[in-house]
GROMACS .gro file of C-alpha atoms in nm:
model
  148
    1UNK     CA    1   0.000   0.000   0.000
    2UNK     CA    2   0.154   0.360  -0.087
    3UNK     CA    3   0.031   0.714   0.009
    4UNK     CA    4  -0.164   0.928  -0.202
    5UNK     CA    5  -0.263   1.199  -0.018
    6UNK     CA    6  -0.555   1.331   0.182
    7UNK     CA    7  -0.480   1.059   0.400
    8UNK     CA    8  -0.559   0.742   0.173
    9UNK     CA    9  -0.426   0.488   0.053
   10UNK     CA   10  -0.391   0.275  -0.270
   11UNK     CA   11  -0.223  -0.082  -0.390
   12UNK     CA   12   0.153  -0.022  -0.508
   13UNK     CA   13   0.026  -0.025  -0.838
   14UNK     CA   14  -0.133   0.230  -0.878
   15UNK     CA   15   0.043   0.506  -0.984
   16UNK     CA   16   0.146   0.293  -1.266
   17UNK     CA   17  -0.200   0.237  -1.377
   18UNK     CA   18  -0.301   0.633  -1.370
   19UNK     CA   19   0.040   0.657  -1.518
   20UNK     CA   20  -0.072   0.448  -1.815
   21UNK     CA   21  -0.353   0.547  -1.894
   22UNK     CA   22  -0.195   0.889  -2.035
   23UNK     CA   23   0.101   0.713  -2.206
   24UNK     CA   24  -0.161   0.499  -2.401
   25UNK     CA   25  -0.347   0.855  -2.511
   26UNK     CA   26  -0.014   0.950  -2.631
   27UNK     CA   27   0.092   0.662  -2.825
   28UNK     CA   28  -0.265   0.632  -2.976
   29UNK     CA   29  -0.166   1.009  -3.119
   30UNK     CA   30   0.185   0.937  -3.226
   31UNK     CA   31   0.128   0.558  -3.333
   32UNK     CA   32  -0.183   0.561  -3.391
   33UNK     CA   33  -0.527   0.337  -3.265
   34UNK     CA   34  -0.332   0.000  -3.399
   35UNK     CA   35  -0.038   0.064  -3.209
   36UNK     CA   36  -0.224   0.177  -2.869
   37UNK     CA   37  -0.409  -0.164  -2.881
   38UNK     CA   38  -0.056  -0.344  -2.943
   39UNK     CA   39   0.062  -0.174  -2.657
   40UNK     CA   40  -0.235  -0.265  -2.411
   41UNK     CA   41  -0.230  -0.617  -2.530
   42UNK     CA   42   0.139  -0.644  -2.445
   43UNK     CA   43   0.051  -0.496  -2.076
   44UNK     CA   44  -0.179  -0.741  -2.007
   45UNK     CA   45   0.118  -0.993  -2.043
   46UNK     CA   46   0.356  -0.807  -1.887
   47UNK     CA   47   0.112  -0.802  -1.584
   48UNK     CA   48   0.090  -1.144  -1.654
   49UNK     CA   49   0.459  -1.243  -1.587
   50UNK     CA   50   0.518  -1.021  -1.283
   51UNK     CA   51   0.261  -1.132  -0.998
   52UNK     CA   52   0.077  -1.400  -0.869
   53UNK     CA   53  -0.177  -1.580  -1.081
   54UNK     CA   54  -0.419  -1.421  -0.916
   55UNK     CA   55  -0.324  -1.048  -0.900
   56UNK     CA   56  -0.231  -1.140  -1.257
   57UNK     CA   57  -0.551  -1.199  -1.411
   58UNK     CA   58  -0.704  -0.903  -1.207
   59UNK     CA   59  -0.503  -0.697  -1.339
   60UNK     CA   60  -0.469  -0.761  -1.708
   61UNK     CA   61  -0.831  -0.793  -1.702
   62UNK     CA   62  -0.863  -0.445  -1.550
   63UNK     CA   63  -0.598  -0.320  -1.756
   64UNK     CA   64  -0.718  -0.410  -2.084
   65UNK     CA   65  -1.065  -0.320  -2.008
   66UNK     CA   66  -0.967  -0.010  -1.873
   67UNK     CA   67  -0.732   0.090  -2.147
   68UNK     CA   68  -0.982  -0.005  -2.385
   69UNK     CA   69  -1.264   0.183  -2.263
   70UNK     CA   70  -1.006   0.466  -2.226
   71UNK     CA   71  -0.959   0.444  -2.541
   72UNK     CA   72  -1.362   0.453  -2.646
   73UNK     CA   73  -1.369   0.797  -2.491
   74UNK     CA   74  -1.054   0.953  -2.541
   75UNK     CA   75  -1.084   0.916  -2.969
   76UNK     CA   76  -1.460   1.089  -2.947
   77UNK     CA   77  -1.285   1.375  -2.728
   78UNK     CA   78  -0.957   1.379  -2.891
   79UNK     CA   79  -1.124   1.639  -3.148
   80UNK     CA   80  -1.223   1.902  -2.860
   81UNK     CA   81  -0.879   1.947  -2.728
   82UNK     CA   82  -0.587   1.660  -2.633
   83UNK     CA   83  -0.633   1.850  -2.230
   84UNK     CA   84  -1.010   1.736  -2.239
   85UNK     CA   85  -0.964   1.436  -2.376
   86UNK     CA   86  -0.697   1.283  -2.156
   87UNK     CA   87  -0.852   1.394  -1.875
   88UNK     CA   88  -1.191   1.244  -1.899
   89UNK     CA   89  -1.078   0.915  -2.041
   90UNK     CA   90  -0.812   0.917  -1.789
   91UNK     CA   91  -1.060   0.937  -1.506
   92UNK     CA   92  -1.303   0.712  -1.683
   93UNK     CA   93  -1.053   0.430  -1.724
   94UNK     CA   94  -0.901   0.509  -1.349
   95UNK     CA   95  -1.249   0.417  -1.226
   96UNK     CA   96  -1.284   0.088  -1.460
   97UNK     CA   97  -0.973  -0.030  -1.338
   98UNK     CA   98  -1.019   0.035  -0.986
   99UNK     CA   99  -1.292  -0.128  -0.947
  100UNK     CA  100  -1.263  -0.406  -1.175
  101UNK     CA  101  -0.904  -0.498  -1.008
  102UNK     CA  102  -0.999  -0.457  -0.639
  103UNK     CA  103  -1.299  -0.687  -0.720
  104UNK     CA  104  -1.115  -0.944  -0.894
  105UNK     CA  105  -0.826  -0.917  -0.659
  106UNK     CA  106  -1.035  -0.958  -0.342
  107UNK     CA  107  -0.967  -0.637  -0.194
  108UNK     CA  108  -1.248  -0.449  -0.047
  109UNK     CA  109  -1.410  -0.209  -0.323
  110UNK     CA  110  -1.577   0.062  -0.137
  111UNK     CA  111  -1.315   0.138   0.119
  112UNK     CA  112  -1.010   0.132  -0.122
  113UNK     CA  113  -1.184   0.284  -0.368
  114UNK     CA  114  -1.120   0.642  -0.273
  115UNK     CA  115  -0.734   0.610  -0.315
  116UNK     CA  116  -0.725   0.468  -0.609
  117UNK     CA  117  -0.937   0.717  -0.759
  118UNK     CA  118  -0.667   0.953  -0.611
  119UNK     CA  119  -0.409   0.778  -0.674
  120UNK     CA  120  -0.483   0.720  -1.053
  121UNK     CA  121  -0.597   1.122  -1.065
  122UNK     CA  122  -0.279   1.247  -0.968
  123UNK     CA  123  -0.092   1.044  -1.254
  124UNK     CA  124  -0.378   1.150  -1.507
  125UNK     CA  125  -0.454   1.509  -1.428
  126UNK     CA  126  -0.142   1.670  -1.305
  127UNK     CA  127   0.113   1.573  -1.627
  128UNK     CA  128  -0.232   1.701  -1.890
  129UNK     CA  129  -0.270   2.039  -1.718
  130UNK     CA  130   0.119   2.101  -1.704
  131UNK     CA  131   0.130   2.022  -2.058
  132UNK     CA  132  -0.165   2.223  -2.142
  133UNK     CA  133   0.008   2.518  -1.966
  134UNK     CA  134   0.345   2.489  -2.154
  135UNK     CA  135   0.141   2.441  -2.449
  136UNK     CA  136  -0.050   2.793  -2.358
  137UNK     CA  137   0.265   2.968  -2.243
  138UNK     CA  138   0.481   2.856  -2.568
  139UNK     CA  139   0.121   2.981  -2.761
  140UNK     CA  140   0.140   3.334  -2.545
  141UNK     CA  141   0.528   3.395  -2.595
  142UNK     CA  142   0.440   3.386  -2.950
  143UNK     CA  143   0.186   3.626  -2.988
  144UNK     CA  144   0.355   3.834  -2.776
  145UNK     CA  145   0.640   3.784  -3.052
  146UNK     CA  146   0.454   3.816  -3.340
  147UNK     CA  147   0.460   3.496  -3.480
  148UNK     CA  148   0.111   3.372  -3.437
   0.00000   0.00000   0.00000
């Protein structure tokens, strides 16, 4: 169990999982839809060498129904802003997996629910809006310039 503020709580995993959820938003825009699937596919066996057969199979079956679901509302959004986007699918996907891997994994839901929806949030939230204010700041400095 790791800190994650506000006094909670979450499984060691997940900042990873919040963590991923943004990388696979990325690759989906650099690689493409083809490539983000690849990549979630190959999670779900990484997960699958690296724990228990039980924490295993909770987890790539969180993962890959998380990612893919993040993926179901991230490609909708994508065309009303890349902040927007990764955001909400971020959070959607952080609540899939949450839930889907502390049932499967036989940890109580409710309780340690909170903290991984914290948990996940911080790895989701926090790296879009920095990037959207570089992006706004680098967007400003050129204005200011001239060179809109």
């Amino acid at each position: 169990m790791v800190a994650v503020g506000f006094a909670l709580t979450a499984t060691a995993g997940t900042y990873v999982a919040g963590l991923t959820l943004l990388l696979r938003d990325v690759l989906q825009d650099v690689l493409g839809r083809r490539a983000a699937v690849w990549a979630v596919l190959a999670g779900a066996g990484l997960s699958a060498l690296l724990a228990s057969w039980s924490l295993a199979l909770a987890s790539a079956v969180a993962f890959v129904v998380s990612e893919l679901a993040d993926m179901g509302v991230y490609t909708p959004l994508r065309r009303r802003g890349w902040t927007l986007a990764v955001v909400v699918s971020g959070l959607a996907g952080a609540a899939i997996d949450s839930v889907l891997f502390l049932y499967l994994a036989g940890f109580p839901v409710w309780p340690s629910l909170p903290g991984q929806l914290i948990g996940k949030a911080w790895l989701t939230v926090v790296p879009a809006l920095i990037v959207a204010a570089v992006l706004a700041w680098r967007r400003a400095g050129r204005v200011i310039a001239g060179d809109a």
